[in-house]
Amino acid sequence: GSALQAVETCASLLEDDPVFNAGCGSVLNEYGKVEMDAAIMDGRDLSAGAVAAVQNIPNPIQLARYVMTESEHVMLIGEGAMRFADHCGVTRAPDNYFYTPDRVAQLEKARLLHKVMLDHDETDDDSEDQKYGTIGAVARDSNGNLAAATSTGGIVNKRMGRVGDSPIVGAGVYADNETCAGRPPGDRPRHRLPQAEGQRPGRRHRHRPCRPMRKRAYHQEDDPRLDRKRRRSRGPVLSC
């Protein structure tokens, strides 16, 4: 099969396992509800699909692929994504399908502490729990095509409507046959810039911008792999 089918199938299997923070094992938001994000990208032509803040969808990654293949958009969120799921005939699961004792306990702890939390203990870099957070899959098929997918429930006790970086194409998932495919680590409640050596506490450090792998930036109109429909919906892209 294709790399795209492989990452979708793998991500769907992980979403069906309650030990991971995706699909049926997703963490709960401030109202005790599940809101999930997912994204998928095809390295052959840079096409991608993503959904965010969707509820009662057993496999958000499958809905993300529908967005990629059956719509003129790259990302749909919230109620719009749910209506699109109905249009595509995606079945919904009841709320209790997503409730697990561990996730309920995590929400209760976060409420007691009055804060949002990761789905694992961030104080221990070697914690086994870190292996069961946001899920991702990357594949390369026999034709050399790359694909990547990711899915997550976000962070514990998050505000309703919160969207992390996981479903953002280029930030949470990326695939390009000419360069690479991958997905970074899962969501964080907040990001802090590291303090430079010798820097005084409380003073901002000016970081150098990341250098792209290629030396020039180009607009999508220069890329023959993108069709006209995709160009209209995406805007300029930096090759990396």
mmCIF file of C-alpha atoms in Angstrom:
data_model
loop_
_atom_site.group_PDB
_atom_site.id
_atom_site.type_symbol
_atom_site.label_atom_id
_atom_site.label_comp_id
_atom_site.label_asym_id
_atom_site.label_seq_id
_atom_site.Cartn_x
_atom_site.Cartn_y
_atom_site.Cartn_z
ATOM 1 C CA GLY A 1 0.000 0.000 0.000
ATOM 2 C CA SER A 2 0.892 3.679 -0.100
ATOM 3 C CA ALA A 3 2.677 5.613 2.607
ATOM 4 C CA LEU A 4 -0.443 7.740 3.042
ATOM 5 C CA GLN A 5 -2.622 4.712 3.721
ATOM 6 C CA ALA A 6 -0.009 3.322 6.092
ATOM 7 C CA VAL A 7 0.120 6.400 8.337
ATOM 8 C CA GLU A 8 -3.674 6.721 8.377
ATOM 9 C CA THR A 9 -4.107 3.070 9.365
ATOM 10 C CA CYS A 10 -1.380 3.218 12.005
ATOM 11 C CA ALA A 11 -2.760 6.416 13.523
ATOM 12 C CA SER A 12 -6.280 4.942 13.559
ATOM 13 C CA LEU A 13 -5.057 1.875 15.465
ATOM 14 C CA LEU A 14 -3.381 4.097 18.053
ATOM 15 C CA GLU A 15 -6.539 6.209 18.350
ATOM 16 C CA ASP A 16 -8.435 3.003 19.164
ATOM 17 C CA ASP A 17 -6.096 2.243 22.088
ATOM 18 C CA PRO A 18 -7.107 4.058 25.313
ATOM 19 C CA VAL A 19 -3.542 4.226 26.650
ATOM 20 C CA PHE A 20 -2.665 6.971 24.150
ATOM 21 C CA ASN A 21 -3.745 10.609 24.278
ATOM 22 C CA ALA A 22 -5.682 10.383 21.019
ATOM 23 C CA GLY A 23 -9.071 9.067 19.954
ATOM 24 C CA CYS A 24 -10.747 7.092 22.735
ATOM 25 C CA GLY A 25 -7.892 7.809 25.177
ATOM 26 C CA SER A 26 -7.930 11.586 24.777
ATOM 27 C CA VAL A 27 -7.612 13.838 27.806
ATOM 28 C CA LEU A 28 -10.570 15.901 29.051
ATOM 29 C CA ASN A 29 -11.017 19.650 28.805
ATOM 30 C CA GLU A 30 -12.263 22.062 31.496
ATOM 31 C CA TYR A 31 -15.853 20.834 31.057
ATOM 32 C CA GLY A 32 -14.942 17.156 31.159
ATOM 33 C CA LYS A 33 -15.345 16.799 27.389
ATOM 34 C CA VAL A 34 -12.997 15.467 24.746
ATOM 35 C CA GLU A 35 -11.841 17.799 21.959
ATOM 36 C CA MET A 36 -9.411 16.249 19.496
ATOM 37 C CA ASP A 37 -7.020 17.495 16.815
ATOM 38 C CA ALA A 38 -5.481 15.561 13.928
ATOM 39 C CA ALA A 39 -3.589 16.156 10.706
ATOM 40 C CA ILE A 40 -2.223 14.158 7.775
ATOM 41 C CA MET A 41 0.112 15.129 4.923
ATOM 42 C CA ASP A 42 1.146 13.507 1.645
ATOM 43 C CA GLY A 43 4.747 14.089 0.609
ATOM 44 C CA ARG A 44 4.034 13.461 -3.076
ATOM 45 C CA ASP A 45 2.217 16.732 -3.726
ATOM 46 C CA LEU A 46 2.245 18.491 -0.309
ATOM 47 C CA SER A 47 -1.505 18.028 0.048
ATOM 48 C CA ALA A 48 -2.728 17.958 3.638
ATOM 49 C CA GLY A 49 -5.854 17.813 5.755
ATOM 50 C CA ALA A 50 -6.474 18.689 9.396
ATOM 51 C CA VAL A 51 -9.265 18.951 11.947
ATOM 52 C CA ALA A 52 -9.316 20.607 15.345
ATOM 53 C CA ALA A 53 -11.590 20.711 18.388
ATOM 54 C CA VAL A 54 -13.754 17.839 17.135
ATOM 55 C CA GLN A 55 -15.895 15.784 19.506
ATOM 56 C CA ASN A 56 -17.349 12.271 19.457
ATOM 57 C CA ILE A 57 -15.265 11.242 16.432
ATOM 58 C CA PRO A 58 -13.597 7.872 17.148
ATOM 59 C CA ASN A 59 -10.866 8.399 14.534
ATOM 60 C CA PRO A 60 -10.125 12.086 13.876
ATOM 61 C CA ILE A 61 -7.251 11.152 11.559
ATOM 62 C CA GLN A 62 -9.745 9.619 9.132
ATOM 63 C CA LEU A 63 -11.762 12.823 9.169
ATOM 64 C CA ALA A 64 -8.549 14.775 8.509
ATOM 65 C CA ARG A 65 -7.962 12.682 5.403
ATOM 66 C CA TYR A 66 -11.502 13.405 4.228
ATOM 67 C CA VAL A 67 -10.703 17.109 4.576
ATOM 68 C CA MET A 68 -7.637 16.560 2.379
ATOM 69 C CA THR A 69 -9.348 14.481 -0.307
ATOM 70 C CA GLU A 70 -12.988 15.566 -0.266
ATOM 71 C CA SER A 71 -12.841 19.301 0.383
ATOM 72 C CA GLU A 72 -11.192 22.408 -1.011
ATOM 73 C CA HIS A 73 -9.758 23.275 2.430
ATOM 74 C CA VAL A 74 -6.766 22.249 4.516
ATOM 75 C CA MET A 75 -8.245 22.593 8.023
ATOM 76 C CA LEU A 76 -11.734 22.534 9.517
ATOM 77 C CA ILE A 77 -12.475 23.122 13.190
ATOM 78 C CA GLY A 78 -15.264 22.770 15.714
ATOM 79 C CA GLU A 79 -18.843 22.800 14.476
ATOM 80 C CA GLY A 80 -17.778 23.173 10.851
ATOM 81 C CA ALA A 81 -15.651 20.058 11.084
ATOM 82 C CA MET A 82 -18.513 18.163 12.733
ATOM 83 C CA ARG A 83 -20.927 19.121 9.970
ATOM 84 C CA PHE A 84 -18.384 18.026 7.403
ATOM 85 C CA ALA A 85 -18.063 14.691 9.251
ATOM 86 C CA ASP A 86 -21.814 14.220 8.942
ATOM 87 C CA HIS A 87 -21.617 15.080 5.247
ATOM 88 C CA CYS A 88 -18.952 12.382 4.786
ATOM 89 C CA GLY A 89 -20.946 9.818 6.753
ATOM 90 C CA VAL A 90 -18.451 9.576 9.606
ATOM 91 C CA THR A 91 -20.025 7.781 12.554
ATOM 92 C CA ARG A 92 -20.004 9.336 16.013
ATOM 93 C CA ALA A 93 -19.372 7.660 19.350
ATOM 94 C CA PRO A 94 -21.133 8.479 22.651
ATOM 95 C CA ASP A 95 -19.336 10.493 25.342
ATOM 96 C CA ASN A 96 -18.728 7.457 27.535
ATOM 97 C CA TYR A 97 -16.644 5.870 24.763
ATOM 98 C CA PHE A 98 -13.937 8.426 25.523
ATOM 99 C CA TYR A 99 -14.017 8.334 29.337
ATOM 100 C CA THR A 100 -11.312 6.287 31.036
ATOM 101 C CA PRO A 101 -10.538 6.165 34.785
ATOM 102 C CA ASP A 102 -7.026 7.542 34.203
ATOM 103 C CA ARG A 103 -8.253 10.554 32.225
ATOM 104 C CA VAL A 104 -10.969 11.334 34.765
ATOM 105 C CA ALA A 105 -8.380 11.163 37.575
ATOM 106 C CA GLN A 106 -6.051 13.477 35.634
ATOM 107 C CA LEU A 107 -8.820 16.038 35.206
ATOM 108 C CA GLU A 108 -9.704 15.921 38.902
ATOM 109 C CA LYS A 109 -6.052 16.489 39.816
ATOM 110 C CA ALA A 110 -5.739 19.408 37.401
ATOM 111 C CA ARG A 111 -8.883 21.017 38.802
ATOM 112 C CA LEU A 112 -7.554 20.720 42.335
ATOM 113 C CA LEU A 113 -4.328 22.394 41.269
ATOM 114 C CA HIS A 114 -6.216 25.020 39.194
ATOM 115 C CA LYS A 115 -4.021 24.537 36.137
ATOM 116 C CA VAL A 116 -3.682 22.763 32.825
ATOM 117 C CA MET A 117 -1.446 19.712 32.727
ATOM 118 C CA LEU A 118 0.313 17.409 30.298
ATOM 119 C CA ASP A 119 -0.924 13.864 29.862
ATOM 120 C CA HIS A 120 2.263 12.667 31.575
ATOM 121 C CA ASP A 121 4.719 13.782 34.236
ATOM 122 C CA GLU A 122 6.977 16.360 32.564
ATOM 123 C CA THR A 123 9.476 16.298 35.460
ATOM 124 C CA ASP A 124 10.802 12.915 34.374
ATOM 125 C CA ASP A 125 12.251 12.879 30.863
ATOM 126 C CA ASP A 126 12.565 9.086 30.960
ATOM 127 C CA SER A 127 9.020 8.491 32.178
ATOM 128 C CA GLU A 128 7.231 5.574 30.532
ATOM 129 C CA ASP A 129 4.105 7.752 30.391
ATOM 130 C CA GLN A 130 5.722 9.968 27.766
ATOM 131 C CA LYS A 131 5.503 7.082 25.305
ATOM 132 C CA TYR A 132 1.709 7.149 25.481
ATOM 133 C CA GLY A 133 0.889 10.781 24.728
ATOM 134 C CA THR A 134 0.106 12.431 21.394
ATOM 135 C CA ILE A 135 0.474 9.870 18.621
ATOM 136 C CA GLY A 136 2.207 10.132 15.266
ATOM 137 C CA ALA A 137 3.136 8.000 12.288
ATOM 138 C CA VAL A 138 5.622 8.468 9.456
ATOM 139 C CA ALA A 139 6.059 6.160 6.458
ATOM 140 C CA ARG A 140 8.001 5.747 3.231
ATOM 141 C CA ASP A 141 6.593 3.342 0.678
ATOM 142 C CA SER A 142 8.262 1.251 -2.029
ATOM 143 C CA ASN A 143 7.886 4.107 -4.519
ATOM 144 C CA GLY A 144 9.808 6.480 -2.253
ATOM 145 C CA ASN A 145 6.728 8.497 -1.273
ATOM 146 C CA LEU A 146 6.602 9.985 2.230
ATOM 147 C CA ALA A 147 3.599 10.655 4.453
ATOM 148 C CA ALA A 148 3.022 11.729 8.048
ATOM 149 C CA ALA A 149 0.063 11.822 10.435
ATOM 150 C CA THR A 150 -0.603 12.936 13.991
ATOM 151 C CA SER A 151 -3.546 12.908 16.401
ATOM 152 C CA THR A 152 -4.042 14.217 19.928
ATOM 153 C CA GLY A 153 -6.491 15.080 22.661
ATOM 154 C CA GLY A 154 -4.355 18.052 23.714
ATOM 155 C CA ILE A 155 -3.688 18.895 27.353
ATOM 156 C CA VAL A 156 -5.619 18.147 30.533
ATOM 157 C CA ASN A 157 -8.153 20.754 31.727
ATOM 158 C CA LYS A 158 -7.607 22.925 28.643
ATOM 159 C CA ARG A 159 -10.090 25.644 27.806
ATOM 160 C CA MET A 160 -12.833 24.700 25.382
ATOM 161 C CA GLY A 161 -11.754 25.478 21.843
ATOM 162 C CA ARG A 162 -8.035 25.348 22.552
ATOM 163 C CA VAL A 163 -5.990 24.144 19.574
ATOM 164 C CA GLY A 164 -2.346 23.160 19.939
ATOM 165 C CA ASP A 165 0.387 22.857 17.343
ATOM 166 C CA SER A 166 -0.240 19.203 16.436
ATOM 167 C CA PRO A 167 -2.796 19.800 13.633
ATOM 168 C CA ILE A 168 -0.887 22.738 12.172
ATOM 169 C CA VAL A 169 0.761 21.707 8.908
ATOM 170 C CA GLY A 170 4.449 22.579 9.042
ATOM 171 C CA ALA A 171 4.438 22.821 12.836
ATOM 172 C CA GLY A 172 2.846 19.598 14.046
ATOM 173 C CA VAL A 173 3.145 17.445 10.941
ATOM 174 C CA TYR A 174 5.064 17.624 7.678
ATOM 175 C CA ALA A 175 5.949 15.445 4.695
ATOM 176 C CA ASP A 176 7.776 16.267 1.460
ATOM 177 C CA ASN A 177 9.316 13.659 -0.823
ATOM 178 C CA GLU A 178 12.186 16.031 -1.622
ATOM 179 C CA THR A 179 13.212 16.570 1.995
ATOM 180 C CA CYS A 180 11.734 14.661 4.927
ATOM 181 C CA ALA A 181 8.653 13.653 6.882
ATOM 182 C CA GLY A 182 7.997 13.823 10.592
ATOM 183 C CA ARG A 183 6.148 15.206 13.559
ATOM 184 C CA PRO A 184 7.621 16.941 16.623
ATOM 185 C CA PRO A 185 6.863 16.028 20.268
ATOM 186 C CA GLY A 186 3.314 16.502 21.538
ATOM 187 C CA ASP A 187 1.545 19.526 22.981
ATOM 188 C CA ARG A 188 2.897 21.615 25.839
ATOM 189 C CA PRO A 189 0.853 23.952 28.042
ATOM 190 C CA ARG A 190 3.312 26.743 27.298
ATOM 191 C CA HIS A 191 6.694 27.242 25.655
ATOM 192 C CA ARG A 192 9.611 28.923 27.393
ATOM 193 C CA LEU A 193 12.725 30.120 25.628
ATOM 194 C CA PRO A 194 15.926 28.699 27.123
ATOM 195 C CA GLN A 195 18.145 31.109 29.033
ATOM 196 C CA ALA A 196 21.487 31.746 27.367
ATOM 197 C CA GLU A 197 24.692 31.098 29.274
ATOM 198 C CA GLY A 198 25.671 34.192 31.216
ATOM 199 C CA GLN A 199 22.320 35.857 30.601
ATOM 200 C CA ARG A 200 20.757 37.716 33.489
ATOM 201 C CA PRO A 201 17.475 36.210 34.794
ATOM 202 C CA GLY A 202 14.339 37.872 33.469
ATOM 203 C CA ARG A 203 16.063 39.288 30.409
ATOM 204 C CA ARG A 204 14.965 38.166 26.974
ATOM 205 C CA HIS A 205 17.442 36.383 24.766
ATOM 206 C CA ARG A 206 17.370 37.082 21.058
ATOM 207 C CA HIS A 207 17.506 33.796 19.189
ATOM 208 C CA ARG A 208 18.763 33.354 15.672
ATOM 209 C CA PRO A 209 16.033 32.317 13.241
ATOM 210 C CA CYS A 210 16.105 28.749 11.939
ATOM 211 C CA ARG A 211 17.803 28.362 8.575
ATOM 212 C CA PRO A 212 15.818 26.536 5.890
ATOM 213 C CA MET A 213 17.369 23.455 4.323
ATOM 214 C CA ARG A 214 17.236 25.150 0.949
ATOM 215 C CA LYS A 215 18.702 28.584 0.354
ATOM 216 C CA ARG A 216 15.741 30.271 -1.255
ATOM 217 C CA ALA A 217 12.112 30.732 -0.440
ATOM 218 C CA TYR A 218 9.566 30.354 -3.158
ATOM 219 C CA HIS A 219 5.866 30.903 -3.649
ATOM 220 C CA GLN A 220 3.622 27.971 -4.297
ATOM 221 C CA GLU A 221 3.080 29.168 -7.839
ATOM 222 C CA ASP A 222 6.664 28.039 -8.516
ATOM 223 C CA ASP A 223 5.963 24.479 -7.397
ATOM 224 C CA PRO A 224 4.515 22.376 -10.250
ATOM 225 C CA ARG A 225 3.324 19.717 -7.786
ATOM 226 C CA LEU A 226 0.578 21.919 -6.371
ATOM 227 C CA ASP A 227 -2.620 22.234 -8.359
ATOM 228 C CA ARG A 228 -4.476 25.487 -8.751
ATOM 229 C CA LYS A 229 -7.091 24.634 -6.120
ATOM 230 C CA ARG A 230 -4.439 24.090 -3.443
ATOM 231 C CA ARG A 231 -2.609 27.277 -4.356
ATOM 232 C CA ARG A 232 -5.684 29.418 -3.781
ATOM 233 C CA SER A 233 -6.260 28.021 -0.284
ATOM 234 C CA ARG A 234 -2.731 28.058 1.119
ATOM 235 C CA GLY A 235 -0.838 31.218 0.252
ATOM 236 C CA PRO A 236 2.977 31.381 0.114
ATOM 237 C CA VAL A 237 5.021 28.461 1.446
ATOM 238 C CA LEU A 238 8.636 28.420 2.601
ATOM 239 C CA SER A 239 10.504 25.408 1.294
ATOM 240 C CA CYS A 240 12.329 23.648 4.069
#
